[in-house]
Coordinates of N, CA and C in Angstrom, one line a residue:
X1347 N -2.6 -7.5 1.8 CA -3.2 -6.3 2.3 C -2.1 -5.1 2.2
X1348 N -2.6 -4.4 1.5 CA -1.5 -3.1 1.1 C -1.3 -2.3 2.6
X1349 N 0.1 -1.8 2.8 CA 0.1 -1.0 4.0 C -0.4 0.3 4.0
X1350 N -1.0 1.0 5.2 CA -1.4 2.3 5.1 C -0.6 3.4 4.8
X1351 N 0.6 3.0 5.0 CA 1.8 4.2 4.9 C 2.8 3.7 4.1
X1352 N 2.9 4.1 3.0 CA 3.9 3.9 1.9 C 4.9 5.0 1.8
X1353 N 6.0 4.8 2.7 CA 7.1 5.9 2.5 C 7.3 6.3 1.1
X1354 N 7.2 7.5 0.4 CA 7.8 8.2 -0.7 C 9.0 8.5 -0.7
X1355 N 9.5 8.5 -1.9 CA 10.9 9.6 -1.7 C 10.4 11.0 -1.4
X1356 N 9.5 11.7 -1.6 CA 9.1 13.1 -1.4 C 9.0 13.1 0.0
X1357 N 8.4 12.3 0.7 CA 8.4 12.2 2.2 C 9.6 12.3 2.7
X1358 N 10.5 11.1 2.1 CA 11.8 10.9 2.8 C 12.9 12.1 2.6
X1359 N 13.0 12.5 1.6 CA 13.4 13.9 1.0 C 13.0 15.1 2.2
X1360 N 11.7 15.4 2.4 CA 11.5 16.4 3.4 C 12.0 16.1 4.8
X1361 N 11.9 14.9 5.1 CA 12.0 14.2 6.4 C 13.7 14.7 6.7
X1362 N 14.5 14.3 5.8 CA 16.0 14.3 5.7 C 16.3 16.1 5.9
X1363 N 15.4 16.9 5.1 CA 15.8 18.3 5.1 C 15.2 18.8 6.5
X1364 N 14.0 18.4 7.2 CA 13.3 19.0 8.3 C 14.5 18.8 9.4
X1365 N 15.0 17.4 9.5 CA 16.1 16.8 10.4 C 17.3 17.7 10.4
X1366 N 17.8 17.9 9.4 CA 19.0 18.8 9.0 C 18.5 20.4 9.4
X1367 N 17.5 20.9 9.4 CA 17.4 21.9 10.0 C 16.9 22.3 11.3
X1368 N 16.5 21.1 12.0 CA 16.1 21.3 13.3 C 17.6 20.9 14.1
X1369 N 18.4 20.0 13.3 CA 19.8 20.1 14.1 C 20.5 21.4 14.0
X1370 N 20.5 22.2 12.7 CA 21.0 23.3 12.7 C 20.6 24.5 13.5
X1371 N 19.2 24.5 13.4 CA 18.5 25.6 14.4 C 18.4 25.5 16.1
X1372 N 18.3 24.4 16.1 CA 17.7 24.2 17.5 C 18.9 23.5 18.7
X1373 N 19.7 22.7 17.7 CA 20.9 22.2 18.7 C 22.2 22.9 18.4
X1374 N 22.3 23.3 17.1 CA 23.8 24.2 17.0 C 23.9 25.0 17.7
X1375 N 23.3 26.2 17.6 CA 23.7 27.4 18.7 C 23.6 27.3 20.1
X1376 N 22.9 26.4 20.6 CA 23.2 26.0 22.1 C 24.4 25.3 22.2
X1377 N 24.7 24.2 21.4 CA 25.9 23.5 21.7 C 27.0 24.1 21.3
X1378 N 27.0 24.8 20.5 CA 28.4 25.8 20.3 C 28.6 26.7 21.5
X1379 N 27.4 27.2 22.0 CA 27.7 28.3 23.1 C 28.1 27.5 24.3
X1380 N 27.3 26.6 24.6 CA 28.0 25.7 25.9 C 29.4 25.5 26.0
X1381 N 30.3 25.2 24.2 CA 31.6 24.7 24.5 C 32.4 26.1 24.6
X1382 N 31.6 26.7 24.4 CA 32.4 28.4 24.5 C 32.4 28.9 25.8
X1383 N 31.4 28.7 26.6 CA 31.0 29.3 27.7 C 31.6 28.2 28.6
X1384 N 31.5 27.0 28.6 CA 31.9 25.9 29.6 C 32.4 24.6 28.6
X1385 N 33.9 24.8 28.5 CA 34.5 23.9 27.7 C 35.0 22.4 28.6
X1386 N 33.7 22.0 29.1 CA 34.3 20.9 29.3 C 34.2 19.4 28.5
X1387 N 34.8 18.6 29.1 CA 34.7 17.3 28.2 C 33.5 16.7 27.8
X1388 N 32.3 16.8 28.7 CA 30.9 16.3 28.2 C 30.5 17.5 27.1
X1389 N 30.8 18.8 27.3 CA 30.6 19.6 26.2 C 31.0 19.5 25.0
X1390 N 32.4 19.2 24.9 CA 33.1 18.8 23.7 C 32.5 17.5 23.1
X1391 N 32.1 16.5 23.9 CA 31.6 15.3 23.4 C 30.2 15.4 22.5
X1392 N 29.7 16.2 23.4 CA 28.3 16.7 22.6 C 28.3 17.3 21.4
X1393 N 29.4 18.2 21.3 CA 29.8 18.9 20.0 C 30.2 18.2 19.1
X1394 N 31.0 17.1 19.3 CA 31.4 16.2 18.2 C 30.1 15.1 17.7
X1395 N 29.5 14.9 18.7 CA 28.1 14.2 18.2 C 27.4 15.0 17.5
X1396 N 27.1 16.3 17.8 CA 26.3 17.1 16.8 C 26.9 17.3 15.7
X1397 N 28.3 17.5 15.4 CA 28.7 17.8 14.2 C 28.8 16.5 13.5
X1398 N 28.9 15.4 13.9 CA 28.8 14.0 13.1 C 27.4 13.8 12.7
X1399 N 26.4 14.0 13.4 CA 24.9 14.1 13.3 C 24.6 14.9 12.2
X1400 N 25.2 16.4 12.2 CA 24.8 17.4 11.4 C 25.4 16.9 9.7
X1401 N 26.6 16.4 10.1 CA 27.1 16.3 8.9 C 26.5 14.9 8.0
X1402 N 26.3 14.0 8.6 CA 25.3 13.1 8.2 C 24.3 13.3 7.3
X1403 N 23.4 14.1 8.2 CA 22.1 14.4 7.5 C 22.0 15.2 6.7
X1404 N 23.2 16.1 6.7 CA 23.4 17.2 5.3 C 23.8 16.1 4.1
X1405 N 24.4 15.2 4.2 CA 24.9 14.5 3.4 C 23.7 13.5 2.7
X1406 N 23.0 13.1 3.5 CA 21.5 12.3 3.1 C 20.4 13.3 2.6
X1407 N 20.6 14.3 2.9 CA 19.4 15.3 2.5 C 19.9 15.6 1.0
X1408 N 21.3 16.1 1.1 CA 21.8 16.5 -0.1 C 21.5 15.6 -1.4
X1409 N 21.6 14.0 -1.0 CA 21.5 12.9 -1.7 C 20.2 12.9 -2.3
X1410 N 19.1 13.0 -1.3 CA 18.0 12.8 -1.5 C 17.3 14.1 -2.6
X1411 N 17.9 14.9 -2.6 CA 17.4 16.3 -3.3 C 18.2 15.9 -4.7
X1412 N 19.3 15.5 -4.6 CA 19.8 15.2 -5.9 C 19.4 14.1 -6.6
X1413 N 18.9 13.0 -5.9 CA 18.1 11.8 -6.8 C 16.6 11.9 -7.0
X1414 N 15.8 13.3 -6.6 CA 14.5 13.3 -6.8 C 13.9 13.3 -7.9
X1415 N 14.8 13.5 -9.1 CA 14.2 12.9 -10.3 C 14.5 11.7 -11.3
X1416 N 15.4 11.1 -10.4 CA 15.9 9.8 -10.9 C 14.9 8.4 -10.6
X1417 N 14.7 7.8 -11.6 CA 13.7 6.8 -11.3 C 14.4 5.9 -10.0
X1418 N 13.5 5.2 -9.3 CA 13.8 4.4 -8.3 C 14.3 2.9 -8.5
X1419 N 15.5 2.7 -8.0 CA 16.4 1.3 -8.3 C 15.8 0.5 -7.6
X1420 N 15.2 0.4 -6.5 CA 14.8 -0.4 -5.5 C 13.6 -1.0 -6.0
X1421 N 13.3 -2.3 -6.1 CA 12.1 -2.7 -6.1 C 11.3 -3.1 -4.8
X1422 N 10.3 -2.3 -4.5 CA 9.8 -2.4 -3.2 C 8.9 -3.5 -3.0
X1423 N 8.8 -3.9 -1.7 CA 8.1 -5.2 -1.5 C 6.8 -5.4 -2.0
X1424 N 6.5 -6.4 -2.5 CA 5.1 -6.6 -3.2 C 5.2 -6.5 -4.7
X1425 N 6.3 -5.7 -5.0 CA 6.4 -5.4 -6.6 C 7.1 -6.5 -7.3
X1426 N 7.0 -6.8 -8.6 CA 7.7 -7.8 -9.5 C 8.6 -7.2 -10.4
X1427 N 9.6 -7.7 -10.2 CA 10.7 -6.9 -11.3 C 10.5 -7.3 -12.6
X1428 N 10.6 -6.7 -13.7 CA 10.3 -7.5 -15.0 C 11.2 -8.6 -15.4
X1429 N 12.4 -8.3 -15.0 CA 13.4 -9.5 -15.1 C 12.9 -10.8 -14.7
X1430 N 12.0 -10.8 -13.5 CA 11.6 -12.3 -13.0 C 10.4 -12.7 -13.3
X1431 N 9.9 -12.2 -14.8 CA 8.8 -12.7 -15.4 C 9.3 -13.7 -16.3
X1432 N 8.9 -14.9 -16.3 CA 9.3 -15.7 -17.7 C 8.9 -15.6 -18.8
X1433 N 9.7 -15.7 -19.8 CA 9.1 -15.5 -21.3 C 8.0 -16.3 -21.5
X1434 N 7.9 -17.3 -20.9 CA 6.8 -18.5 -21.3 C 5.5 -17.8 -20.9
X1435 N 5.2 -17.0 -19.8 CA 4.2 -16.4 -19.3 C 3.7 -15.3 -20.2
X1436 N 5.1 -14.5 -20.7 CA 4.5 -13.5 -21.4 C 3.7 -13.5 -22.7
X1437 N 4.4 -14.9 -23.3 CA 3.8 -15.4 -24.6 C 2.6 -16.0 -24.2
X1438 N 2.1 -16.6 -23.2 CA 0.9 -17.2 -23.0 C -0.1 -16.2 -22.9
X1439 N 0.3 -15.0 -22.2 CA -0.5 -13.8 -22.3 C -0.9 -13.3 -23.1
X1440 N 0.0 -13.3 -24.2 CA -0.4 -12.6 -25.8 C -1.2 -13.5 -26.5
X1441 N -0.8 -14.8 -26.3 CA -1.4 -16.0 -27.1 C -2.9 -16.1 -26.8
X1442 N -3.5 -15.5 -25.2 CA -4.7 -15.7 -25.1 C -5.6 -14.8 -25.8
X1443 N -5.0 -13.7 -26.3 CA -5.8 -12.8 -26.8 C -5.1 -12.2 -28.2
X1444 N -6.2 -11.5 -28.9 CA -5.6 -11.0 -30.0 C -5.1 -9.4 -29.8
X1445 N -5.6 -8.8 -28.7 CA -5.5 -7.4 -28.6 C -4.3 -7.2 -27.4
X1446 N -4.0 -6.0 -27.4 CA -2.3 -5.8 -26.6 C -3.2 -5.5 -25.4
X1447 N -4.0 -4.8 -25.2 CA -4.7 -4.3 -23.8 C -5.0 -5.5 -23.0
X1448 N -5.9 -6.5 -23.5 CA -6.2 -7.7 -22.8 C -5.0 -8.5 -22.5
X1449 N -3.9 -8.8 -23.3 CA -2.7 -9.3 -23.0 C -2.0 -8.4 -21.8
X1450 N -2.1 -7.3 -21.9 CA -1.2 -6.8 -20.6 C -2.0 -6.9 -19.3
X1451 N -3.4 -7.2 -19.5 CA -4.4 -7.5 -18.3 C -4.1 -8.8 -17.8
X1452 N -4.1 -9.7 -19.0 CA -3.8 -11.0 -18.5 C -2.4 -11.4 -17.7
X1453 N -1.3 -10.6 -18.3 CA -0.3 -10.9 -17.6 C -0.1 -10.2 -16.2
X1454 N -0.6 -9.0 -16.1 CA -0.8 -8.5 -14.7 C -1.4 -9.5 -13.6
X1455 N -2.6 -10.0 -14.3 CA -3.3 -11.0 -13.5 C -2.3 -12.5 -13.1
X1456 N -1.4 -12.7 -14.1 CA -0.6 -13.9 -13.7 C 0.6 -13.5 -12.8
X1457 N 0.9 -12.1 -12.8 CA 1.9 -11.4 -11.7 C 1.3 -10.2 -11.2
X1458 N 0.6 -10.5 -10.2 CA -0.1 -9.1 -9.4 C 0.9 -8.1 -9.2
X1459 N 2.0 -8.3 -8.6 CA 2.9 -7.3 -8.5 C 3.5 -6.3 -9.7
X1460 N 3.2 -6.8 -10.9 CA 4.0 -6.5 -12.1 C 3.4 -4.8 -12.1
X1461 N 3.9 -3.9 -12.6 CA 3.3 -2.6 -12.7 C 2.9 -2.5 -14.3
X1462 N 2.2 -1.6 -14.5 CA 1.5 -1.5 -15.6 C 2.5 -1.3 -16.7
X1463 N 3.4 -0.4 -16.8 CA 4.2 0.1 -17.5 C 5.3 -1.0 -18.0
X1464 N 5.6 -1.6 -16.8 CA 6.7 -3.0 -17.2 C 6.0 -3.9 -17.6
X1465 N 4.6 -4.4 -17.6 CA 3.9 -5.4 -18.5 C 3.6 -4.7 -19.7
X1466 N 3.1 -3.5 -20.0 CA 3.1 -3.1 -21.3 C 4.4 -3.2 -22.3
X1467 N 5.5 -2.9 -21.4 CA 6.8 -3.0 -22.4 C 7.2 -4.7 -22.6
X1468 N 6.8 -5.6 -21.9 CA 7.1 -6.7 -22.1 C 6.2 -7.5 -22.9
X1469 N 4.9 -6.8 -23.0 CA 4.0 -7.3 -24.2 C 4.5 -6.9 -25.6
X1470 N 4.8 -5.5 -25.5 CA 5.2 -5.0 -26.5 C 6.7 -5.7 -27.3
X1471 N 7.3 -5.9 -26.3 CA 8.9 -6.5 -26.9 C 8.5 -7.8 -27.4
X1472 N 7.6 -8.5 -26.6 CA 7.0 -9.9 -27.3 C 6.5 -9.7 -28.5
X1473 N 5.5 -8.6 -28.7 CA 4.8 -8.7 -30.1 C 5.8 -8.3 -31.0
X1474 N 6.9 -7.3 -30.8 CA 7.9 -7.2 -31.8 C 8.6 -8.2 -32.3
X1475 N 9.0 -9.5 -31.5 CA 9.7 -10.3 -32.0 C 8.8 -11.4 -32.6
X1476 N 7.4 -11.2 -32.5 CA 6.6 -12.1 -33.2 C 5.9 -11.5 -34.4
X1477 N 6.3 -10.2 -34.5 CA 5.9 -9.5 -35.7 C 4.6 -8.8 -35.5
X1478 N 4.1 -8.0 -36.4 CA 3.1 -6.8 -35.7 C 1.6 -7.3 -35.9
X1479 N 1.5 -8.6 -36.4 CA 0.2 -9.1 -36.4 C -0.1 -10.4 -35.5
X1480 N 1.1 -10.6 -34.5 CA 1.1 -11.3 -33.3 C 1.1 -12.8 -34.0

């Protein structure tokens, strides 16, 4: 059963940005003001914690925005990496039919977590090795 909430990179990117803005706008001025008006050890400690959290949040927000157009390098739970598919399964899916599309469907039935593009690439690579007429 699929999860009802699949966190996307877009959601994560905006979450990081909102956390950064929240730290800067809501906590920043009051924290700095407290240190200036009452320079107690607690206020300095809170300022240090705020600076650390803001720097970390800024780093992750910048990374999220910089990587927004890059393909995901992590295979999520429930998906199958193309490198995990045995070549025999690709050959058997291709041998079960004379056409490319049913072969892709057959391969995805064997490996339900395999993406459409990955299955298509595996079938095309195998067809290229066997020749254009299969």
